[in-house]
Short mmCIF file of C-alpha atoms and ligand atoms in Angstrom, two decimals:
data_model
loop_
_atom_site.label_atom_id
_atom_site.label_comp_id
_atom_site.label_asym_id
_atom_site.label_seq_id
_atom_site.Cartn_x
_atom_site.Cartn_y
_atom_site.Cartn_z
CA MET A 1 108.59 149.53 22.62
CA LEU A 2 109.95 145.98 22.60
CA ILE A 3 108.47 142.69 23.74
CA ALA A 4 110.35 141.93 26.95
CA SER A 5 108.67 138.70 28.05
CA ALA A 6 106.23 136.09 26.78
CA ASP A 7 104.63 133.85 29.42
CA VAL A 8 102.23 131.00 28.86
CA ILE A 9 99.63 130.28 31.54
CA VAL A 10 97.77 126.96 31.56
CA THR A 11 94.92 126.93 34.05
CA SER A 12 91.79 124.91 34.66
CA PRO A 13 89.14 126.88 36.55
CA GLY A 14 86.31 124.51 35.64
CA ARG A 15 87.89 123.71 32.27
CA ASN A 16 91.31 124.10 30.63
CA PHE A 17 92.52 127.40 29.18
CA VAL A 18 95.82 128.42 27.57
CA THR A 19 96.66 132.11 27.88
CA LEU A 20 99.55 134.18 26.57
CA LYS A 21 100.85 137.18 28.50
CA LEU A 22 103.15 139.56 26.63
CA THR A 23 104.93 142.31 28.55
CA THR A 24 106.73 145.19 26.85
CA SER A 25 109.93 146.94 27.85
CA ASP A 26 107.70 149.79 29.13
CA GLY A 27 105.72 147.37 31.31
CA VAL A 28 102.54 147.26 29.20
CA VAL A 29 100.81 143.88 29.39
CA GLY A 30 98.78 142.29 26.60
CA TRP A 31 96.65 139.13 26.83
CA GLY A 32 95.81 136.51 24.23
CA ASP A 33 93.72 133.31 24.26
CA ALA A 34 95.23 130.13 22.75
CA THR A 35 92.81 127.49 24.02
CA LEU A 36 92.30 124.50 21.72
CA ASN A 37 89.74 122.22 23.35
CA GLY A 38 91.15 118.77 24.13
CA ARG A 39 94.57 119.59 22.58
CA GLU A 40 95.56 122.45 24.90
CA LEU A 41 99.13 121.46 25.71
CA SER A 42 100.18 121.30 22.07
CA VAL A 43 99.49 125.03 21.69
CA ALA A 44 101.12 125.79 25.06
CA SER A 45 104.28 124.05 23.83
CA TYR A 46 104.12 125.74 20.40
CA LEU A 47 104.02 129.10 22.16
CA ARG A 48 106.57 128.37 24.88
CA ASP A 49 109.07 126.35 22.90
CA HIS A 50 108.82 127.84 19.42
CA LEU A 51 107.29 131.34 19.40
CA ALA A 52 108.31 132.94 22.70
CA PRO A 53 112.05 132.94 21.84
CA LEU A 54 111.26 134.67 18.52
CA LEU A 55 109.12 137.35 20.13
CA LEU A 56 111.61 138.67 22.66
CA GLY A 57 113.12 141.96 21.48
CA ARG A 58 110.62 142.48 18.63
CA ASP A 59 108.85 145.82 18.21
CA ALA A 60 105.46 145.31 19.91
CA HIS A 61 103.80 147.76 17.50
CA ARG A 62 104.58 145.74 14.37
CA ILE A 63 101.49 143.53 14.50
CA GLU A 64 101.11 142.77 10.77
CA ASP A 65 104.82 142.08 10.35
CA THR A 66 104.82 139.76 13.38
CA TRP A 67 101.76 137.95 12.02
CA GLN A 68 103.48 137.38 8.66
CA TYR A 69 106.75 136.44 10.37
CA LEU A 70 105.04 133.71 12.38
CA TYR A 71 102.76 132.55 9.55
CA ARG A 72 105.15 132.57 6.58
CA GLY A 73 108.34 132.26 8.58
CA GLY A 74 107.26 128.98 10.19
CA TYR A 75 106.96 127.32 6.76
CA TRP A 76 104.33 124.86 8.16
CA ARG A 77 101.34 127.06 7.56
CA ARG A 78 97.75 126.92 8.80
CA GLY A 79 96.28 124.27 11.08
CA PRO A 80 94.54 124.77 14.43
CA VAL A 81 97.66 124.55 16.63
CA THR A 82 99.70 127.04 14.61
CA MET A 83 96.81 129.43 14.09
CA ALA A 84 95.72 129.36 17.76
CA ALA A 85 99.29 130.19 18.78
CA ILE A 86 99.52 133.03 16.23
CA ALA A 87 96.07 134.18 17.41
CA ALA A 88 97.25 134.57 20.98
CA VAL A 89 100.31 136.62 19.94
CA ASP A 90 98.22 138.79 17.63
CA THR A 91 95.48 139.41 20.21
CA ALA A 92 98.01 140.28 22.92
CA LEU A 93 99.73 142.75 20.57
CA TRP A 94 96.41 144.44 19.73
CA ASP A 95 95.66 144.65 23.46
CA ILE A 96 99.03 146.35 24.00
CA LYS A 97 98.60 148.75 21.09
CA ALA A 98 95.16 149.81 22.30
CA LYS A 99 96.40 150.28 25.87
CA VAL A 100 99.26 152.46 24.63
CA ALA A 101 96.79 154.48 22.53
CA GLY A 102 94.53 154.80 25.58
CA LEU A 103 91.56 153.48 23.57
CA PRO A 104 89.28 150.45 23.70
CA LEU A 105 90.43 148.04 21.00
CA TYR A 106 87.34 148.47 18.79
CA GLN A 107 88.32 152.10 18.23
CA LEU A 108 91.58 151.02 16.58
CA LEU A 109 89.61 148.69 14.31
CA GLY A 110 87.58 151.57 12.88
CA GLY A 111 85.21 152.39 15.73
CA ALA A 112 81.73 151.07 16.50
CA SER A 113 79.51 150.10 13.56
CA ARG A 114 76.60 149.30 15.93
CA GLU A 115 75.56 149.77 19.53
CA ARG A 116 76.15 146.17 20.59
CA CYS A 117 76.74 142.70 19.15
CA LEU A 118 73.65 140.48 18.97
CA VAL A 119 74.42 137.15 20.67
CA TYR A 120 72.82 133.72 20.77
CA GLY A 121 72.66 131.40 23.77
CA HIS A 122 72.43 127.61 23.98
CA ALA A 123 68.93 126.35 24.77
CA SER A 124 68.59 122.58 25.01
CA GLY A 125 66.55 119.80 26.56
CA LYS A 126 66.27 116.06 26.25
CA ASP A 127 62.56 116.49 25.37
CA LEU A 128 60.21 119.35 24.49
CA PRO A 129 59.19 120.33 28.06
CA GLU A 130 62.86 120.64 29.10
CA LEU A 131 63.70 122.47 25.90
CA PHE A 132 60.84 124.94 26.40
CA ASP A 133 62.02 125.61 29.98
CA SER A 134 65.51 126.30 28.67
CA VAL A 135 64.25 128.66 25.93
CA ARG A 136 62.08 130.48 28.50
CA ALA A 137 65.04 130.84 30.86
CA HIS A 138 67.18 132.32 28.06
CA LEU A 139 64.48 134.79 27.01
CA ALA A 140 64.06 135.80 30.67
CA GLU A 141 67.83 136.46 30.87
CA GLY A 142 67.53 138.80 27.89
CA PHE A 143 68.60 136.62 24.96
CA ARG A 144 66.86 137.38 21.67
CA ALA A 145 68.45 134.49 19.78
CA VAL A 146 68.81 130.88 20.89
CA ARG A 147 70.39 127.73 19.53
CA ILE A 148 67.97 124.79 19.73
CA GLN A 149 69.35 121.29 20.39
CA THR A 150 67.27 118.35 21.64
CA GLY A 151 67.54 114.69 22.41
CA VAL A 152 66.62 112.28 19.62
CA PRO A 153 64.27 109.39 20.47
CA GLY A 154 66.32 106.19 20.62
CA LEU A 155 69.68 107.89 21.32
CA ASP A 156 71.05 108.05 24.87
CA SER A 157 72.80 111.39 24.62
CA VAL A 158 73.37 113.96 21.89
CA TYR A 159 76.02 116.69 21.77
CA GLY A 160 74.69 120.07 22.79
CA VAL A 161 71.91 118.75 25.04
CA ALA A 162 72.36 119.40 28.74
CA SER A 163 71.29 116.78 31.27
CA SER A 164 68.07 117.49 33.20
CA GLU A 165 70.02 118.42 36.36
CA ALA A 166 72.43 120.78 34.58
CA ALA A 167 69.66 122.44 32.56
CA ALA A 168 68.10 123.68 35.80
CA VAL A 169 71.27 125.54 36.88
CA GLY A 170 71.60 129.21 35.99
CA ASP A 171 75.35 129.75 35.34
CA GLY A 172 78.04 128.28 33.10
CA THR A 173 77.76 124.84 34.70
CA ARG A 174 74.45 124.44 32.86
CA TYR A 175 76.35 123.13 29.85
CA ASP A 176 77.48 119.73 31.04
CA TYR A 177 78.05 118.65 27.42
CA GLU A 178 80.88 121.20 27.64
CA PRO A 179 83.59 121.53 28.85
CA ALA A 180 85.39 118.58 27.40
CA ARG A 181 84.81 115.78 29.85
CA ARG A 182 87.59 115.30 32.37
CA SER A 183 88.41 111.72 31.65
CA PRO A 184 91.59 109.99 30.45
CA ARG A 185 89.74 108.82 27.30
CA PRO A 186 87.01 110.43 25.20
CA THR A 187 83.48 109.27 26.01
CA GLU A 188 81.52 107.64 23.16
CA GLU A 189 78.11 108.73 21.98
CA SER A 190 75.91 106.98 19.43
CA TRP A 191 74.25 108.37 16.36
CA ASP A 192 71.36 107.58 14.00
CA THR A 193 70.95 110.08 11.17
CA ARG A 194 67.53 108.83 10.02
CA ALA A 195 66.08 109.17 13.52
CA TYR A 196 67.56 112.67 13.77
CA LEU A 197 66.21 113.83 10.40
CA ARG A 198 62.74 112.53 11.30
CA HIS A 199 62.74 114.28 14.65
CA VAL A 200 64.26 117.74 14.20
CA PRO A 201 61.55 119.41 12.05
CA SER A 202 58.88 118.53 14.63
CA VAL A 203 61.01 120.19 17.33
CA PHE A 204 61.28 123.45 15.38
CA GLU A 205 57.58 123.39 14.59
CA ALA A 206 56.80 123.06 18.30
CA VAL A 207 59.27 125.82 19.28
CA ARG A 208 57.88 128.25 16.69
CA ASN A 209 54.30 127.51 17.81
CA GLU A 210 55.23 128.08 21.44
CA PHE A 211 57.50 131.14 21.14
CA GLY A 212 56.23 132.91 18.03
CA PRO A 213 57.95 134.34 14.94
CA GLU A 214 60.27 136.95 16.53
CA VAL A 215 62.92 134.97 18.40
CA ALA A 216 65.92 134.03 16.25
CA LEU A 217 66.41 130.24 16.17
CA LEU A 218 69.64 128.47 15.26
CA HIS A 219 70.64 124.82 15.04
CA ASP A 220 73.98 122.96 14.92
CA ALA A 221 74.18 119.67 12.97
CA HIS A 222 77.83 119.32 14.05
CA HIS A 223 79.26 117.98 10.77
CA ARG A 224 77.22 114.77 10.90
CA LEU A 225 75.36 114.77 7.55
CA THR A 226 76.11 113.95 3.95
CA PRO A 227 75.36 116.71 1.40
CA VAL A 228 72.04 115.18 0.38
CA GLN A 229 70.98 114.64 4.00
CA ALA A 230 71.94 118.24 4.75
CA ALA A 231 69.93 119.46 1.78
CA ARG A 232 66.91 117.56 3.04
CA LEU A 233 67.28 118.95 6.56
CA GLY A 234 67.62 122.54 5.31
CA ARG A 235 64.54 122.17 3.16
CA SER A 236 62.47 120.57 5.93
CA LEU A 237 63.32 123.46 8.29
CA GLU A 238 62.40 126.25 5.85
CA PRO A 239 58.89 126.79 7.31
CA TYR A 240 60.44 127.63 10.72
CA ASP A 241 62.59 130.51 9.47
CA LEU A 242 65.95 129.62 11.03
CA PHE A 243 68.57 132.32 11.54
CA TRP A 244 71.04 129.63 10.52
CA LEU A 245 71.73 125.94 10.19
CA GLU A 246 75.30 125.23 11.27
CA ASP A 247 77.98 122.74 10.20
CA VAL A 248 75.66 120.51 8.18
CA THR A 249 78.55 118.64 6.54
CA PRO A 250 82.23 118.16 7.35
CA ALA A 251 83.13 121.22 5.30
CA GLU A 252 86.76 120.52 4.55
CA ASN A 253 85.15 119.38 1.29
CA GLN A 254 84.01 122.87 0.35
CA GLU A 255 82.37 121.73 -2.92
CA ALA A 256 79.87 119.63 -0.95
CA LEU A 257 78.02 122.78 -0.01
CA ARG A 258 77.05 123.39 -3.65
CA LEU A 259 74.58 120.57 -3.50
CA VAL A 260 73.15 121.73 -0.17
CA ARG A 261 72.79 125.29 -1.43
CA GLN A 262 70.94 124.24 -4.58
CA HIS A 263 68.19 122.65 -2.51
CA THR A 264 67.50 124.96 0.38
CA THR A 265 67.11 128.62 1.30
CA THR A 266 67.78 127.98 4.98
CA PRO A 267 70.83 130.17 5.79
CA LEU A 268 74.04 128.19 6.36
CA ALA A 269 76.88 128.81 8.81
CA ILE A 270 80.17 126.98 8.75
CA GLY A 271 83.78 127.16 9.89
CA GLU A 272 84.28 126.82 13.65
CA VAL A 273 87.11 124.39 12.83
CA PHE A 274 88.51 126.54 10.00
CA ASN A 275 91.50 128.70 10.74
CA THR A 276 92.42 130.72 7.65
CA VAL A 277 90.74 132.57 4.80
CA TRP A 278 91.92 129.79 2.47
CA ASP A 279 89.55 127.33 4.13
CA TYR A 280 86.66 129.48 2.92
CA GLN A 281 87.84 130.30 -0.58
CA THR A 282 85.22 128.32 -2.52
CA LEU A 283 82.52 128.71 0.10
CA ILE A 284 82.68 132.49 0.07
CA ARG A 285 83.46 133.13 -3.60
CA GLU A 286 80.54 130.94 -4.72
CA GLN A 287 78.28 132.29 -1.96
CA LEU A 288 77.60 128.79 -0.67
CA ILE A 289 77.28 129.96 2.95
CA ASP A 290 75.86 132.96 4.80
CA TYR A 291 77.96 133.09 7.99
CA VAL A 292 81.60 132.32 8.81
CA ARG A 293 82.21 130.76 12.22
CA SER A 294 85.97 131.15 12.78
CA PRO A 295 86.72 132.82 16.11
CA VAL A 296 89.61 135.14 16.91
CA THR A 297 91.08 132.42 19.17
CA HIS A 298 91.49 129.77 16.47
CA ALA A 299 92.04 131.68 13.25
CA GLY A 300 95.06 133.87 13.66
CA GLY A 301 93.64 136.51 16.00
CA ILE A 302 92.12 139.87 15.15
CA THR A 303 94.35 140.10 12.07
CA GLY A 304 93.44 136.64 10.76
CA VAL A 305 89.68 136.91 11.30
CA ARG A 306 89.57 140.44 9.94
CA ARG A 307 91.10 139.06 6.73
CA ILE A 308 88.36 136.42 6.53
CA LEU A 309 85.61 138.96 7.24
CA ASP A 310 86.87 141.49 4.69
CA TYR A 311 86.80 138.76 2.03
CA ALA A 312 83.38 137.54 3.23
CA GLY A 313 81.97 141.07 3.15
CA MET A 314 82.55 141.31 -0.60
CA TYR A 315 80.00 138.48 -1.00
CA GLN A 316 77.46 139.58 1.65
CA VAL A 317 78.63 136.81 3.98
CA LYS A 318 78.56 137.81 7.65
CA SER A 319 80.32 136.94 10.87
CA GLY A 320 79.01 134.34 13.31
CA MET A 321 82.06 133.75 15.49
CA HIS A 322 82.33 130.58 17.54
CA GLY A 323 81.92 131.41 21.24
CA PRO A 324 81.73 128.22 23.32
CA THR A 325 83.06 128.05 26.88
CA ASP A 326 86.36 126.70 25.49
CA VAL A 327 87.02 130.13 23.96
CA SER A 328 88.21 131.96 27.07
CA PRO A 329 86.76 135.28 28.25
CA ILE A 330 89.83 136.89 26.63
CA GLY A 331 88.93 135.33 23.27
CA LEU A 332 85.29 136.34 23.71
CA SER A 333 86.25 139.93 24.51
CA ALA A 334 88.47 140.10 21.43
CA ALA A 335 85.59 138.77 19.31
CA VAL A 336 83.19 141.40 20.65
CA HIS A 337 85.63 144.25 19.94
CA LEU A 338 86.06 142.98 16.38
CA GLY A 339 82.33 142.31 15.96
CA LEU A 340 81.44 145.81 17.11
CA ALA A 341 83.75 147.33 14.50
CA VAL A 342 83.29 145.29 11.31
CA HIS A 343 80.52 146.19 8.87
CA ASN A 344 79.48 142.60 8.11
CA PHE A 345 78.79 141.48 11.68
CA GLY A 346 76.02 138.84 11.89
CA ILE A 347 75.76 137.35 15.36
CA GLN A 348 78.09 136.21 18.16
CA GLU A 349 77.78 132.87 19.98
CA TYR A 350 77.68 133.42 23.73
CA MET A 351 77.98 130.53 26.16
CA VAL A 352 78.19 132.06 29.61
CA HIS A 353 81.40 131.07 31.40
CA SER A 354 81.18 129.50 34.85
CA GLU A 355 81.68 131.65 37.92
CA ARG A 356 85.03 129.99 38.60
CA THR A 357 86.25 130.85 35.09
CA GLY A 358 85.04 134.42 35.58
CA GLU A 359 87.04 134.78 38.78
CA VAL A 360 90.28 134.03 36.94
CA PHE A 361 89.39 135.89 33.72
CA GLY A 362 87.49 139.08 34.49
CA THR A 363 85.93 140.86 31.51
CA THR A 364 84.28 144.25 31.30
CA LEU A 365 81.70 143.15 28.71
CA ASP A 366 78.15 144.36 29.20
CA PHE A 367 75.24 142.05 28.30
CA SER A 368 71.90 143.74 27.73
CA GLY A 369 69.26 144.08 25.03
CA GLY A 370 70.24 140.62 23.77
CA GLY A 371 73.77 141.75 22.95
CA LEU A 372 77.29 142.29 24.24
CA ARG A 373 79.26 145.52 24.22
CA PRO A 374 82.86 146.07 25.33
CA SER A 375 83.63 148.71 27.94
CA GLU A 376 85.51 151.94 27.21
CA GLU A 377 88.57 150.66 29.08
CA PRO A 378 91.77 150.88 27.01
CA GLY A 379 92.70 147.58 25.35
CA LEU A 380 90.61 144.43 25.47
CA GLY A 381 89.20 145.21 28.91
CA VAL A 382 90.24 141.89 30.46
CA HIS A 383 91.85 141.25 33.84
CA VAL A 384 93.60 137.99 34.69
CA ASP A 385 94.11 136.90 38.29
CA GLU A 386 97.41 135.07 37.85
CA GLU A 387 97.67 133.86 41.45
CA LEU A 388 94.25 132.28 41.27
CA ALA A 389 95.03 130.81 37.85
CA ALA A 390 98.11 129.08 39.32
CA ARG A 391 95.89 127.22 41.79
CA TYR A 392 93.96 125.38 39.04
CA GLU A 393 96.19 122.73 37.50
CA TYR A 394 95.66 121.41 33.98
CA GLU A 395 93.51 118.27 33.84
CA PRO A 396 93.45 115.99 30.78
CA ALA A 397 90.06 116.38 29.13
CA TYR A 398 88.67 115.18 25.84
CA LEU A 399 85.68 115.98 23.70
CA PRO A 400 83.45 112.96 23.02
CA THR A 401 83.57 110.70 19.98
CA ASN A 402 80.57 109.34 18.11
CA ARG A 403 79.64 105.98 16.55
CA LEU A 404 76.77 104.89 14.34
CA LEU A 405 74.53 102.23 15.87
CA ASP A 406 76.50 99.51 14.01
CA GLY A 407 79.74 100.71 15.62
CA THR A 408 81.18 102.72 12.73
CA LEU A 409 83.07 105.81 13.90
CA HIS A 410 81.14 108.91 12.80
CA ASP A 411 81.62 112.68 12.83
CA TRP A 412 80.87 113.99 16.28
O1 KDG B 1 85.54 122.63 21.23
C1 KDG B 1 84.52 122.23 20.40
C2 KDG B 1 83.23 122.83 20.88
O2 KDG B 1 83.43 124.14 21.27
C3 KDG B 1 82.20 122.79 19.81
O3 KDG B 1 81.87 121.47 19.56
C4 KDG B 1 80.99 123.59 20.18
O4 KDG B 1 79.89 123.17 18.09
C5 KDG B 1 80.11 123.91 19.02
C6 KDG B 1 79.47 125.23 19.02
O5 KDG B 1 78.84 125.55 18.01
O6 KDG B 1 79.62 125.95 19.99
MG1 MG B 2 79.12 124.34 16.37
#
């Protein structure tokens, strides 16, 4: 069974997505997600101009060999563009293999290790009353784990905090800090680490007092702290029993996490911008983190993330795959199949896609009991409406940037 065609679809139903469609000589179709937020067209070109010609005529069943061919054969290894492109090919090939086998993908990965994958939603508010409303709304929808982000006194806007109007809406449009804003230049936010560090512990104290000990609480520091600031934050949050504290430092300096780890027992998650197992080598081997964040979409597909998780599992490090709205419903479905199968599953991020996105990318995922489960449909269980997709043209969109109050560019 040979790969007969490789088509790249760029569509923008509410936000931009890059999708790969592989079709075999027998007419079996496989789907893969290659969306890289704010840099979408680079991956579309990588796929169209560089990988598609290599895929035609290859045996669709040789997933590992194709992965190695694209990874090693390209010479320029790793990096988000390369690994998102490889991810889309890999995911589409797994979709095809599972369809040919007549099985849902998770069965080919070893079968279910649990009934469903625990997910966390994004609760946020500019102040405590709005945050409480958002947490209540998530609990009412069935979430058992929520990420907590709030405004910081003195700062106009903070990543991860929805505006008051958006927070009141019930579907994917509630996250107006995502998608990447549709503007020809990135917007600029401002940042004050001291104000943030003073404020955050009081927010978690209030949330725990209001919602009790059961609900799992998470927080994303979005790479903005130095190691010693991160250590202080982790320690100050210990009384509130976080499920995890995410991206405390810009973790391309893996050694930085040693200092954080020495000072706090708050569990740490890192890696939504990492794309290979090599990015985690020190972090996992030295047990400096508790959860790895790389999603199927950005880290070489099912094959790439499975490699990371097998390594992580040796050190009791679990999965916590990135699942923002910029990972398409195809990428989310792939993550849930993988999460259902692996032993060291931790939690899955779940930002609900907008209705418009859902009309183009239909999934068969079931959300209940605070978790997601794939359907029994062969393959990934995704359905793409290509005609509808063609109606939504790509729109340039950028994630924001961030500056300290004195104007210095800072990690966003
Ligand atoms: O594309 C980048 C966003 O998806 C990212 O900033 C969201 O930090 C994020 C998260 O944890 O979902
Ligand atoms: Mg994050």
